[in-house]
Amino acid sequence: MNKLIVRKAAVLGAGVMGAQIAAHLANADVPVVLFDLPAKEGDKNGVVKKALDGLKKLDPAPLSGKAKLKYIDAANYDEHLPLLAECDLVIEAIAERMDWKNDLYAKIAPHLKGDAIIASNTSGLSMNALAQGLPENVRPRFCGIHFFNPPRYMHLVEIIGTQSTDASTLDALETWLTSRLGKGVVRALDTPNFVANRIGVFSILAVMHHTQACGLGFDEVDALTGPRIGRPKSATYRTADVVGLDTLAHVVNTMQSTLPNDPWHAYFTNPAWLQALIAKGALGQKTRGGIYRKQGKEIQVLDLAAQDYRKSGGEIADEVAAILKIKSPAEKFAALRASAHPQAQFLWAIFRDIFHYAAVQLESVADNARDLDLAMRWGFGWTQGPFETWQAAGWADTAQAIAADIAAGKAMSATPLPAWALEAGRTGVHTAQGSYSASRNAYVARSTLPVYQRQLFPERVLGEAAATPEKSGETLYENDGVRLWKLAAVDAKIGIISIKSKMHTIGNEVLDGVIAAVRQAETTLDGVVIWHEAPFAVGANLQQVGEACAAGQFDLLEATVEKFQRASQTLKYAQVPVVAAVQGLALGGGCEFVMHAGKRVMALESYVGLVEAGVGLIPAGGGCKEFAVRAADWAAQSATPGEVFNFLQQVFQTIAMAKVAKSAQEVIDFGFARPSDTILFNAHELLYVAIREARAMAEAGYAPPPLARAIPVAGKNGIATFEMMLVNMKEGGMISAHDYKVARSAAVALCGGEVETGSLVDEEWLITVERQLFVELLKTPETQARIKHMLETGKPLRN
């Protein structure tokens, strides 16, 4: 397999998907030419430039940092087609019209680079039919590449080959998408809507059908079809509003027109109420109204019986809620089937029909059951795919129940379950040897592409042979909070520190464990990686802090803070390299651990911040100290060495406002990490790369930084300048008196305490200042109230 090198890419079409695909390529530092039609008036690149401006306003942000926009060049089809000759990857992302795509292919064909991969981002058109619009010599390098919206955040990308596509093209593209863009790739068959949309949209149609059949409200159904059954919080109808009711209707129409022989074809239609909403322009979130709307502060939902909106407040009945709490999936499904409550009958019906549909269609939509289940996880946010859920519920009993309902005319289709689903002795489709392929009548192992060797603990499906991190490797040290272990097959001399607490909160047992683990690594290992599955760490154990405050144990709290600082310093000054492998949330003390590591390897989707102000505190695990030290370092490299205040202003705002970086790039921009740190797009590669980073640092003769001494600080003048800003905010009613106190404490810690400006201090002085200020805030009733409120509600209190 030849390696795919993408020096430059082109995206054809600057609509919602095209512009965001270009943005994600730019996130990966791939130069992109974004094309669209020439504007009818003014700048011919006006259409694309408007799309690029729109990228800055979208939430969630498609760009990982504002500077990434520089990688995208605007172009139009009239003037810039020759630029395609420089592009190694060309992604077409225009509207779902076969004739329009064919016209565009005819225009671009003469300009394509001889070895470039050409791909269509179609969500469901036939790839073999599209291939006919390209010259024969291009077809081996043409395929489908279906991103899900929004492309930066949705893990799934479906690759669809044609009869002419070279196998090497698909292998190279899958490898590149997996590692460079961080995607979960599923090879889809060339069938309408491919895998995820085919199954996912049918699931939505089944929910719509049974909503009406069971007489339930839209908000009631959303209460039932969200996290309680392993689906996203937006559930079904809220998801439809977010996606766009017109988009949903288009996909349904595609199924209706392209799948005439599907046994469920009668259901491939848009309900009258949906058509009525679209007709009056109520398309969902983008038009601020659809199935749901907001009136003032009230969320309202469409009530079909009343033909009007009412206050949204759907709830799960107590009887059904009790069933959903049953831990055994087999017992849970049996209880749903046995219950006469409409909500229970609704839930059994939607599961039954999606199981039925997936089993019948498996042979035609996916190579194997694993691909289908992962597509639903990655493309629709399901906790488990339909086959996993069926297998967990007891395959044989569930299959018999489905068959009985089909025979009784209760299912949406009279089509029988395929014979393989009813085989005697079948316990599921996922086994240790692989996942079942209906087309091959065999169990298929995972891909052997070399890129997957970088995923030491890949995402697995239920029933698949899988080693978990907790039960892997050799344990070198362990206490209640931390495990130090190693994977000898990867590197026998690089240790892994994994925090064991819930959400990886940092309490006394974790602090003791980290210090002990690093000390052991210094004597027996060449390096150490801090890694566990997301989140990295959500901060100090607030429960322990709250309990100690309530008991008046402030001496104990100060000792704990001192231990936290010592743990951070242990990471920073370890005699072996310490690499933090970061993904998900790293907040408060978690952020401080990240800052003190010798190097950081971060997944793109890392959300890092010093958020202590939200509970009326300041960073005191070395966070303020570390920024004061870095400000001195930055100033030393500037034209005015010793004048550190300018370097503290942005940091002060970040801490005082509890700002969180929303990408690994922003983590660097905010100063929590360094430009030399590594950003990975695939979080499953973190451990592999972090171990190798630690090995490289060790081989290069790693030594910790020298203990920071003679650190110039901003002192009293810096504090006074911050105070002036805070006084104006307080008098303007923008912050409370306690907000003022908390922010001033942060200013004092960052400026090195109440000392003369330019004073030279050491790190011990700085951590003593931040610790004393932290404990003073803990003693205030306002901060204690904030901690209590956060523990009880999960939300900050403004008092």
GROMACS .gro file of C-alpha atoms in nm, residues 48 274 399 609 667 720:
model
    6
   48VAL     CA    1  -1.676   3.120  -0.058
  274LEU     CA    2  -4.378   1.723   0.908
  399ALA     CA    3  -3.530  -1.331   1.823
  609GLY     CA    4  -0.897   2.517   3.190
  667VAL     CA    5  -0.492   2.478   2.504
  720ALA     CA    6  -0.303   4.772   4.148
   0.00000   0.00000   0.00000
